[in-house]
PDB file of C-alpha atoms in Angstrom:
ATOM      1  CA  MET A 170      33.265 -87.363 -24.903  1.00  0.00           C
ATOM      2  CA  LYS A 171      36.224 -87.873 -27.567  1.00  0.00           C
ATOM      3  CA  ASN A 172      36.427 -90.961 -30.418  1.00  0.00           C
ATOM      4  CA  ILE A 173      39.700 -92.948 -28.968  1.00  0.00           C
ATOM      5  CA  LEU A 174      39.551 -95.096 -32.214  1.00  0.00           C
ATOM      6  CA  GLY A 175      37.425 -94.904 -35.034  1.00  0.00           C
ATOM      7  CA  PHE A 176      37.302 -97.913 -38.128  1.00  0.00           C
ATOM      8  CA  LYS A 177      36.906 -96.646 -41.386  1.00  0.00           C
ATOM      9  CA  ASN A 178      35.207 -98.803 -44.529  1.00  0.00           C
ATOM     10  CA  PHE A 179      38.173-101.166 -43.363  1.00  0.00           C
ATOM     11  CA  SER A 180      38.926-104.572 -44.315  1.00  0.00           C
ATOM     12  CA  VAL A 181      41.474-107.320 -43.737  1.00  0.00           C
ATOM     13  CA  THR A 182      42.009-110.331 -46.282  1.00  0.00           C
ATOM     14  CA  ILE A 183      43.930-113.433 -45.771  1.00  0.00           C
ATOM     15  CA  HIS A 184      46.443-113.982 -48.869  1.00  0.00           C
ATOM     16  CA  LYS A 185      46.130-117.653 -50.053  1.00  0.00           C
ATOM     17  CA  SER A 186      47.620-116.634 -53.342  1.00  0.00           C
ATOM     18  CA  LYS A 187      51.046-118.524 -54.034  1.00  0.00           C
ATOM     19  CA  GLY A 188      53.489-117.102 -55.623  1.00  0.00           C
ATOM     20  CA  LEU A 189      52.607-113.528 -54.844  1.00  0.00           C
ATOM     21  CA  GLU A 190      54.144-110.242 -53.078  1.00  0.00           C
ATOM     22  CA  TYR A 191      51.778-108.581 -50.683  1.00  0.00           C
ATOM     23  CA  LYS A 192      50.357-105.378 -51.987  1.00  0.00           C
ATOM     24  CA  THR A 193      48.211-103.028 -49.769  1.00  0.00           C
ATOM     25  CA  ALA A 194      44.434-103.266 -51.636  1.00  0.00           C
ATOM     26  CA  PHE A 195      45.318-105.734 -53.682  1.00  0.00           C
ATOM     27  CA  VAL A 196      42.696-108.529 -53.592  1.00  0.00           C
ATOM     28  CA  ILE A 197      42.020-111.509 -55.938  1.00  0.00           C
ATOM     29  CA  LYS A 198      39.303-114.554 -56.519  1.00  0.00           C
ATOM     30  CA  ASN A 199      41.528-117.314 -54.056  1.00  0.00           C
ATOM     31  CA  ASP A 200      42.219-114.515 -51.247  1.00  0.00           C
ATOM     32  CA  LYS A 201      39.806-114.710 -48.442  1.00  0.00           C
ATOM     33  CA  LYS A 202      37.593-111.840 -46.111  1.00  0.00           C
ATOM     34  CA  ILE A 203      38.221-111.671 -42.751  1.00  0.00           C
ATOM     35  CA  LEU A 204      36.774-108.187 -41.750  1.00  0.00           C
ATOM     36  CA  ASN A 205      34.473-106.450 -44.549  1.00  0.00           C
ATOM     37  CA  ASN A 206      34.516-102.695 -44.661  1.00  0.00           C
ATOM     38  CA  ILE A 207      34.002-101.921 -41.027  1.00  0.00           C
ATOM     39  CA  ASN A 208      32.828 -98.594 -39.840  1.00  0.00           C
ATOM     40  CA  ILE A 209      32.990 -98.418 -36.155  1.00  0.00           C
ATOM     41  CA  GLN A 210      33.372 -94.765 -33.351  1.00  0.00           C
ATOM     42  CA  ILE A 211      34.893 -95.703 -30.204  1.00  0.00           C
ATOM     43  CA  LYS A 212      34.554 -93.443 -27.430  1.00  0.00           C
ATOM     44  CA  GLU A 213      36.966 -92.631 -24.329  1.00  0.00           C
ATOM     45  CA  LYS A 214      36.498 -94.805 -21.376  1.00  0.00           C
ATOM     46  CA  GLU A 215      33.613 -96.686 -23.771  1.00  0.00           C
ATOM     47  CA  VAL A 216      33.673-100.421 -22.629  1.00  0.00           C
ATOM     48  CA  LEU A 217      32.697-101.628 -25.846  1.00  0.00           C
ATOM     49  CA  GLY A 218      31.751-105.053 -26.534  1.00  0.00           C
ATOM     50  CA  ILE A 219      31.998-107.561 -29.817  1.00  0.00           C
ATOM     51  CA  VAL A 220      30.100-111.085 -29.745  1.00  0.00           C
ATOM     52  CA  GLY A 221      30.265-113.328 -32.622  1.00  0.00           C
ATOM     53  CA  GLU A 222      30.954-117.316 -32.980  1.00  0.00           C
ATOM     54  CA  SER A 223      34.570-118.672 -34.223  1.00  0.00           C
ATOM     55  CA  GLY A 224      35.443-117.370 -36.803  1.00  0.00           C
ATOM     56  CA  SER A 225      33.245-114.325 -36.739  1.00  0.00           C
ATOM     57  CA  GLY A 226      36.356-112.179 -37.264  1.00  0.00           C
ATOM     58  CA  LYS A 227      36.191-111.046 -33.709  1.00  0.00           C
ATOM     59  CA  THR A 228      40.174-111.839 -32.561  1.00  0.00           C
ATOM     60  CA  THR A 229      41.479-110.809 -36.554  1.00  0.00           C
ATOM     61  CA  LEU A 230      39.680-107.394 -35.128  1.00  0.00           C
ATOM     62  CA  LEU A 231      41.396-106.855 -32.029  1.00  0.00           C
ATOM     63  CA  ASN A 232      45.384-108.269 -33.877  1.00  0.00           C
ATOM     64  CA  SER A 233      44.445-105.543 -35.909  1.00  0.00           C
ATOM     65  CA  ILE A 234      43.618-102.304 -33.522  1.00  0.00           C
ATOM     66  CA  ILE A 235      47.110-103.275 -31.783  1.00  0.00           C
ATOM     67  CA  SER A 236      49.202-104.271 -34.558  1.00  0.00           C
ATOM     68  CA  PHE A 237      49.984-108.084 -34.687  1.00  0.00           C
ATOM     69  CA  LEU A 238      48.889-108.720 -38.520  1.00  0.00           C
ATOM     70  CA  ASP A 239      51.102-110.221 -40.270  1.00  0.00           C
ATOM     71  CA  MET A 240      51.193-108.059 -42.805  1.00  0.00           C
ATOM     72  CA  LYS A 241      52.796-110.706 -45.517  1.00  0.00           C
ATOM     73  CA  LYS A 242      49.738-113.029 -45.219  1.00  0.00           C
ATOM     74  CA  PHE A 243      46.705-109.561 -44.838  1.00  0.00           C
ATOM     75  CA  ILE A 244      45.871-107.732 -47.127  1.00  0.00           C
ATOM     76  CA  VAL A 245      43.997-104.530 -45.525  1.00  0.00           C
ATOM     77  CA  ILE A 246      41.758-101.818 -46.813  1.00  0.00           C
ATOM     78  CA  GLY A 247      40.684 -98.598 -44.861  1.00  0.00           C
ATOM     79  CA  ASP A 248      42.295 -97.185 -42.116  1.00  0.00           C
ATOM     80  CA  ILE A 249      42.012 -97.104 -38.211  1.00  0.00           C
ATOM     81  CA  SER A 250      42.158 -93.323 -36.396  1.00  0.00           C
ATOM     82  CA  LEU A 251      43.680 -93.103 -33.574  1.00  0.00           C
ATOM     83  CA  PHE A 252      42.904 -90.116 -30.945  1.00  0.00           C
ATOM     84  CA  GLU A 253      41.268 -88.627 -33.313  1.00  0.00           C
ATOM     85  CA  ASN A 254      44.160 -87.976 -35.906  1.00  0.00           C
ATOM     86  CA  ILE A 255      46.793 -90.844 -36.295  1.00  0.00           C
ATOM     87  CA  GLU A 256      45.581 -92.945 -39.211  1.00  0.00           C
ATOM     88  CA  ILE A 257      48.583 -96.324 -38.328  1.00  0.00           C
ATOM     89  CA  TYR A 258      47.345 -98.464 -41.069  1.00  0.00           C
ATOM     90  CA  ARG A 259      49.154 -94.795 -43.364  1.00  0.00           C
ATOM     91  CA  ILE A 260      52.356 -94.869 -41.051  1.00  0.00           C
ATOM     92  CA  SER A 261      55.190 -97.348 -41.546  1.00  0.00           C
ATOM     93  CA  GLU A 262      54.657-100.428 -39.880  1.00  0.00           C
ATOM     94  CA  LYS A 263      57.899 -99.115 -37.427  1.00  0.00           C
ATOM     95  CA  GLU A 264      55.359 -96.630 -36.444  1.00  0.00           C
ATOM     96  CA  ARG A 265      52.271 -98.177 -36.322  1.00  0.00           C
ATOM     97  CA  LYS A 266      54.010-100.943 -33.741  1.00  0.00           C
ATOM     98  CA  GLU A 267      55.572 -98.120 -31.680  1.00  0.00           C
ATOM     99  CA  THR A 268      51.958 -96.621 -31.497  1.00  0.00           C
ATOM    100  CA  CYS A 269      49.968 -99.461 -30.976  1.00  0.00           C
ATOM    101  CA  TYR A 270      52.609-100.663 -27.938  1.00  0.00           C
ATOM    102  CA  LYS A 271      53.178 -97.840 -26.693  1.00  0.00           C
ATOM    103  CA  ASN A 272      48.945 -96.733 -25.983  1.00  0.00           C
ATOM    104  CA  ILE A 273      47.556 -99.906 -27.027  1.00  0.00           C
ATOM    105  CA  SER A 274      47.366-103.343 -24.237  1.00  0.00           C
ATOM    106  CA  MET A 275      45.732-107.063 -24.587  1.00  0.00           C
ATOM    107  CA  ILE A 276      44.755-109.158 -22.139  1.00  0.00           C
ATOM    108  CA  LEU A 277      44.662-113.148 -23.657  1.00  0.00           C
ATOM    109  CA  GLN A 278      42.644-115.498 -23.500  1.00  0.00           C
ATOM    110  CA  ASP A 279      45.123-117.541 -20.988  1.00  0.00           C
ATOM    111  CA  SER A 280      46.946-115.815 -19.189  1.00  0.00           C
ATOM    112  CA  ILE A 281      49.578-118.137 -19.087  1.00  0.00           C
ATOM    113  CA  ASN A 282      50.393-117.477 -22.527  1.00  0.00           C
ATOM    114  CA  SER A 283      51.353-113.697 -21.178  1.00  0.00           C
ATOM    115  CA  LEU A 284      53.215-114.782 -18.267  1.00  0.00           C
ATOM    116  CA  ASN A 285      57.307-116.420 -18.710  1.00  0.00           C
ATOM    117  CA  PRO A 286      56.483-119.502 -16.452  1.00  0.00           C
ATOM    118  CA  TYR A 287      60.153-119.451 -15.903  1.00  0.00           C
ATOM    119  CA  GLU A 288      60.620-116.125 -14.376  1.00  0.00           C
ATOM    120  CA  ARG A 289      59.061-114.796 -11.214  1.00  0.00           C
ATOM    121  CA  ILE A 290      55.678-112.710 -11.136  1.00  0.00           C
ATOM    122  CA  GLU A 291      58.500-109.371  -9.742  1.00  0.00           C
ATOM    123  CA  LYS A 292      60.543-109.773 -12.554  1.00  0.00           C
ATOM    124  CA  GLN A 293      57.425-110.005 -15.154  1.00  0.00           C
ATOM    125  CA  LEU A 294      55.930-107.165 -13.186  1.00  0.00           C
ATOM    126  CA  LEU A 295      58.590-104.679 -12.814  1.00  0.00           C
ATOM    127  CA  GLU A 296      60.563-104.992 -16.547  1.00  0.00           C
ATOM    128  CA  THR A 297      56.646-104.232 -18.044  1.00  0.00           C
ATOM    129  CA  TYR A 298      56.726-101.415 -15.717  1.00  0.00           C
ATOM    130  CA  LEU A 299      60.482-100.349 -16.262  1.00  0.00           C
ATOM    131  CA  PHE A 300      60.146-100.585 -20.249  1.00  0.00           C
ATOM    132  CA  HIS A 301      56.731 -98.517 -20.530  1.00  0.00           C
ATOM    133  CA  SER A 302      57.553 -95.601 -17.944  1.00  0.00           C
ATOM    134  CA  LYS A 303      57.381 -92.285 -19.286  1.00  0.00           C
ATOM    135  CA  GLU A 304      60.099 -91.324 -16.991  1.00  0.00           C
ATOM    136  CA  LYS A 305      63.185 -92.826 -15.522  1.00  0.00           C
ATOM    137  CA  VAL A 306      62.290 -94.654 -12.255  1.00  0.00           C
ATOM    138  CA  SER A 307      64.182 -96.363  -9.680  1.00  0.00           C
ATOM    139  CA  ASN A 308      63.407-100.063  -9.474  1.00  0.00           C
ATOM    140  CA  ASP A 309      62.310 -99.556  -5.842  1.00  0.00           C
ATOM    141  CA  PHE A 310      60.141 -96.693  -6.609  1.00  0.00           C
ATOM    142  CA  ALA A 311      58.555 -99.191  -9.443  1.00  0.00           C
ATOM    143  CA  LEU A 312      58.107-101.984  -6.877  1.00  0.00           C
ATOM    144  CA  GLU A 313      56.097 -99.865  -4.254  1.00  0.00           C
ATOM    145  CA  LYS A 314      53.834 -98.868  -7.564  1.00  0.00           C
ATOM    146  CA  ILE A 315      53.174-102.696  -8.819  1.00  0.00           C
ATOM    147  CA  LYS A 316      52.822-103.555  -4.826  1.00  0.00           C
ATOM    148  CA  GLU A 317      49.309-100.930  -5.292  1.00  0.00           C
ATOM    149  CA  LEU A 318      48.365-101.877  -8.296  1.00  0.00           C
ATOM    150  CA  LEU A 319      48.142-105.273  -7.024  1.00  0.00           C
ATOM    151  CA  SER A 320      46.440-104.273  -4.078  1.00  0.00           C
ATOM    152  CA  ASP A 321      44.176-102.423  -6.668  1.00  0.00           C
ATOM    153  CA  VAL A 322      43.307-106.089  -8.151  1.00  0.00           C
ATOM    154  CA  GLY A 323      42.305-107.857  -4.506  1.00  0.00           C
ATOM    155  CA  PHE A 324      45.991-109.158  -3.780  1.00  0.00           C
ATOM    156  CA  GLU A 325      46.795-109.305   0.289  1.00  0.00           C
ATOM    157  CA  ASP A 326      49.020-111.321   0.681  1.00  0.00           C
ATOM    158  CA  ILE A 327      51.681-109.016  -2.002  1.00  0.00           C
ATOM    159  CA  ASP A 328      55.075-110.787  -1.000  1.00  0.00           C
ATOM    160  CA  ARG A 329      54.477-114.461  -2.006  1.00  0.00           C
ATOM    161  CA  ILE A 330      52.484-113.043  -5.170  1.00  0.00           C
ATOM    162  CA  LEU A 331      55.603-111.742  -6.381  1.00  0.00           C
ATOM    163  CA  LYS A 332      58.094-114.236  -5.305  1.00  0.00           C
ATOM    164  CA  SER A 333      55.961-116.790  -6.881  1.00  0.00           C
ATOM    165  CA  TYR A 334      56.175-118.257 -10.314  1.00  0.00           C
ATOM    166  CA  PRO A 335      52.724-118.167 -12.735  1.00  0.00           C
ATOM    167  CA  ASN A 336      52.164-121.416 -12.227  1.00  0.00           C
ATOM    168  CA  GLU A 337      51.996-121.760  -8.557  1.00  0.00           C
ATOM    169  CA  LEU A 338      49.003-119.669  -8.723  1.00  0.00           C
ATOM    170  CA  SER A 339      45.078-120.202 -10.163  1.00  0.00           C
ATOM    171  CA  GLY A 340      43.670-119.134 -13.327  1.00  0.00           C
ATOM    172  CA  GLY A 341      41.881-116.297 -11.416  1.00  0.00           C
ATOM    173  CA  MET A 342      45.225-115.222  -9.346  1.00  0.00           C
ATOM    174  CA  ARG A 343      46.786-114.740 -13.405  1.00  0.00           C
ATOM    175  CA  GLN A 344      43.606-113.345 -14.629  1.00  0.00           C
ATOM    176  CA  ARG A 345      44.266-110.760 -12.073  1.00  0.00           C
ATOM    177  CA  ILE A 346      48.248-110.387 -12.618  1.00  0.00           C
ATOM    178  CA  ALA A 347      47.437-109.888 -16.613  1.00  0.00           C
ATOM    179  CA  ILE A 348      44.831-106.872 -15.597  1.00  0.00           C
ATOM    180  CA  VAL A 349      48.281-106.257 -13.587  1.00  0.00           C
ATOM    181  CA  LEU A 350      50.676-106.074 -16.351  1.00  0.00           C
ATOM    182  CA  VAL A 351      47.896-104.202 -18.757  1.00  0.00           C
ATOM    183  CA  LEU A 352      48.112-101.612 -15.940  1.00  0.00           C
ATOM    184  CA  CYS A 353      52.337-101.299 -16.421  1.00  0.00           C
ATOM    185  CA  THR A 354      51.494-100.422 -19.604  1.00  0.00           C
ATOM    186  CA  ASP A 355      50.147 -97.270 -18.369  1.00  0.00           C
ATOM    187  CA  ALA A 356      48.222 -98.184 -22.087  1.00  0.00           C
ATOM    188  CA  LYS A 357      44.878 -95.877 -22.180  1.00  0.00           C
ATOM    189  CA  ILE A 358      42.760 -98.971 -25.056  1.00  0.00           C
ATOM    190  CA  VAL A 359      42.848-102.376 -23.044  1.00  0.00           C
ATOM    191  CA  LEU A 360      42.178-105.119 -25.592  1.00  0.00           C
ATOM    192  CA  ALA A 361      40.505-108.292 -24.229  1.00  0.00           C
ATOM    193  CA  ASP A 362      40.508-111.240 -25.849  1.00  0.00           C
ATOM    194  CA  GLU A 363      37.558-113.993 -24.353  1.00  0.00           C
ATOM    195  CA  PRO A 364      39.612-113.160 -20.947  1.00  0.00           C
ATOM    196  CA  THR A 365      37.445-115.313 -19.335  1.00  0.00           C
ATOM    197  CA  THR A 366      37.536-119.151 -21.747  1.00  0.00           C
ATOM    198  CA  SER A 367      39.594-120.449 -18.652  1.00  0.00           C
ATOM    199  CA  LEU A 368      38.199-119.941 -16.074  1.00  0.00           C
ATOM    200  CA  ASP A 369      34.966-121.526 -13.529  1.00  0.00           C
ATOM    201  CA  VAL A 370      31.413-119.047 -13.511  1.00  0.00           C
ATOM    202  CA  VAL A 371      32.101-118.118 -10.138  1.00  0.00           C
ATOM    203  CA  ASN A 372      35.791-116.334 -11.070  1.00  0.00           C
ATOM    204  CA  GLN A 373      34.525-115.068 -14.927  1.00  0.00           C
ATOM    205  CA  PHE A 374      32.077-113.158 -12.838  1.00  0.00           C
ATOM    206  CA  ARG A 375      34.647-112.119 -10.361  1.00  0.00           C
ATOM    207  CA  PHE A 376      36.783-111.189 -12.815  1.00  0.00           C
ATOM    208  CA  ILE A 377      34.160-109.053 -14.988  1.00  0.00           C
ATOM    209  CA  GLU A 378      33.444-106.929 -11.521  1.00  0.00           C
ATOM    210  CA  LEU A 379      37.038-106.562 -11.245  1.00  0.00           C
ATOM    211  CA  LEU A 380      38.047-105.320 -14.672  1.00  0.00           C
ATOM    212  CA  LYS A 381      34.934-103.097 -14.910  1.00  0.00           C
ATOM    213  CA  LYS A 382      35.806-101.404 -11.837  1.00  0.00           C
ATOM    214  CA  ILE A 383      39.440-100.284 -12.721  1.00  0.00           C
ATOM    215  CA  SER A 384      38.326 -99.452 -16.314  1.00  0.00           C
ATOM    216  CA  LYS A 385      35.988 -97.341 -14.440  1.00  0.00           C
ATOM    217  CA  GLU A 386      38.742 -96.028 -11.938  1.00  0.00           C
ATOM    218  CA  LYS A 387      41.554 -95.632 -14.170  1.00  0.00           C
ATOM    219  CA  ALA A 388      39.923 -94.145 -17.337  1.00  0.00           C
ATOM    220  CA  LEU A 389      40.257 -96.835 -19.010  1.00  0.00           C
ATOM    221  CA  THR A 390      38.696 -97.507 -22.888  1.00  0.00           C
ATOM    222  CA  LEU A 391      38.351-101.203 -23.062  1.00  0.00           C
ATOM    223  CA  ILE A 392      37.024-103.522 -25.429  1.00  0.00           C
ATOM    224  CA  TYR A 393      35.989-106.987 -24.548  1.00  0.00           C
ATOM    225  CA  VAL A 394      35.515-109.685 -27.175  1.00  0.00           C
ATOM    226  CA  SER A 395      33.211-112.402 -26.255  1.00  0.00           C
ATOM    227  CA  HIS A 396      31.403-115.060 -27.891  1.00  0.00           C
ATOM    228  CA  ASP A 397      29.048-115.115 -25.089  1.00  0.00           C
ATOM    229  CA  ILE A 398      26.793-112.368 -25.253  1.00  0.00           C
ATOM    230  CA  LYS A 399      25.365-113.043 -21.846  1.00  0.00           C
ATOM    231  CA  VAL A 400      28.708-112.051 -20.254  1.00  0.00           C
ATOM    232  CA  LEU A 401      29.216-108.551 -22.560  1.00  0.00           C
ATOM    233  CA  SER A 402      25.731-107.333 -20.562  1.00  0.00           C
ATOM    234  CA  LYS A 403      27.716-107.785 -17.155  1.00  0.00           C
ATOM    235  CA  ILE A 404      30.284-104.842 -18.257  1.00  0.00           C
ATOM    236  CA  SER A 405      29.430-103.732 -21.825  1.00  0.00           C
ATOM    237  CA  ASP A 406      27.958 -99.888 -22.227  1.00  0.00           C
ATOM    238  CA  ARG A 407      27.541-100.673 -25.909  1.00  0.00           C
ATOM    239  CA  ILE A 408      27.389-104.352 -28.106  1.00  0.00           C
ATOM    240  CA  ILE A 409      28.506-105.033 -31.682  1.00  0.00           C
ATOM    241  CA  VAL A 410      28.194-107.678 -33.307  1.00  0.00           C
ATOM    242  CA  LEU A 411      29.718-109.521 -35.880  1.00  0.00           C
ATOM    243  CA  LYS A 412      29.068-112.261 -38.463  1.00  0.00           C
ATOM    244  CA  ASP A 413      31.497-114.029 -41.314  1.00  0.00           C
ATOM    245  CA  GLY A 414      34.035-110.256 -40.727  1.00  0.00           C
ATOM    246  CA  ASN A 415      30.926-107.909 -41.100  1.00  0.00           C
ATOM    247  CA  VAL A 416      28.636-106.329 -38.360  1.00  0.00           C
ATOM    248  CA  VAL A 417      25.001-106.707 -38.451  1.00  0.00           C
ATOM    249  CA  GLU A 418      24.161-104.932 -35.374  1.00  0.00           C
ATOM    250  CA  GLU A 419      25.560-101.932 -33.398  1.00  0.00           C
ATOM    251  CA  ASN A 420      23.520-100.749 -30.253  1.00  0.00           C
ATOM    252  CA  SER A 421      23.685 -99.873 -26.450  1.00  0.00           C
ATOM    253  CA  THR A 422      23.572-103.835 -24.592  1.00  0.00           C
ATOM    254  CA  ALA A 423      20.165-102.326 -23.163  1.00  0.00           C
ATOM    255  CA  GLN A 424      18.475-102.068 -26.234  1.00  0.00           C
ATOM    256  CA  ILE A 425      20.601-104.597 -27.777  1.00  0.00           C
ATOM    257  CA  LEU A 426      19.224-107.445 -25.136  1.00  0.00           C
ATOM    258  CA  LYS A 427      16.120-105.230 -24.590  1.00  0.00           C
ATOM    259  CA  GLU A 428      14.926-105.756 -28.891  1.00  0.00           C
ATOM    260  CA  PRO A 429      17.090-106.845 -31.327  1.00  0.00           C
ATOM    261  CA  LYS A 430      16.772-106.353 -34.396  1.00  0.00           C
ATOM    262  CA  ASN A 431      19.014-108.745 -36.373  1.00  0.00           C
ATOM    263  CA  GLU A 432      18.224-112.253 -36.435  1.00  0.00           C
ATOM    264  CA  TYR A 433      21.370-113.788 -35.661  1.00  0.00           C
ATOM    265  CA  THR A 434      22.081-111.472 -32.547  1.00  0.00           C
ATOM    266  CA  LYS A 435      18.624-113.058 -31.029  1.00  0.00           C
ATOM    267  CA  LEU A 436      19.948-116.759 -31.796  1.00  0.00           C
ATOM    268  CA  LEU A 437      23.043-115.477 -30.123  1.00  0.00           C
ATOM    269  CA  ILE A 438      21.101-113.958 -27.043  1.00  0.00           C
ATOM    270  CA  LYS A 439      18.922-117.296 -27.491  1.00  0.00           C
ATOM    271  CA  ALA A 440      21.754-119.760 -27.327  1.00  0.00           C
ATOM    272  CA  ALA A 441      23.058-117.468 -24.047  1.00  0.00           C
ATOM    273  CA  THR A 442      19.744-117.310 -22.211  1.00  0.00           C
ATOM    274  CA  ALA A 443      19.742-121.355 -22.403  1.00  0.00           C
ATOM    275  CA  ASN A 444      22.767-121.937 -21.175  1.00  0.00           C
TER     276      ASN A 444
END
């Protein structure tokens, strides 16, 4: 199976110094390193889990992939390769954002942040589908496809859902809408940034099972970030452990849980099993 995404000697530093212009690979004493020399290869259709405490660099890693970093504030060294032949930090910022937004999508911690509270679900899904469609299609065609996607994620009263505003839906429903938004983009890579944080235990389990099922059916590459290794154990093929911006352990999920090598990994497993 081919690699779809790769990090090569990738570091990110936040530029804390005043009066200095951003320069790639220019780091001075007062600057703070967020990610340190990351080397990761991610395969097509893989579900990769990334675990670590708050401040470990998880969200910065995701933002680096989808090009959400403010390049006036961050210093980037190394590269990220997409489809084995596009080094996204060696092309212009405009090209990088166009390439990333076309091929990569993200599910946020609280889906309400990805939905406009003042617009009905139908309008938001329709606009997303039409914007990302590779061919010009009619609204009616797009709406039928959207209804199919809503059915795929378990909605039954679809017409009511489409006419609803986000605040008229439960947290679990909004998270399913977040999955549909991703599917409307036709992205090949999906990033999930602790998407079950705002859900209760029952809805967390349902969401994880649904995301796992959809990822397999749609042949997506999924990168799922969490502070809870127990959550990742239910969905990931492989787990990478981040601590203070460094990869301290990497292995199959089964092997990580059975025989962790790093003391920090052991602490994360102990904390998860104690809950």
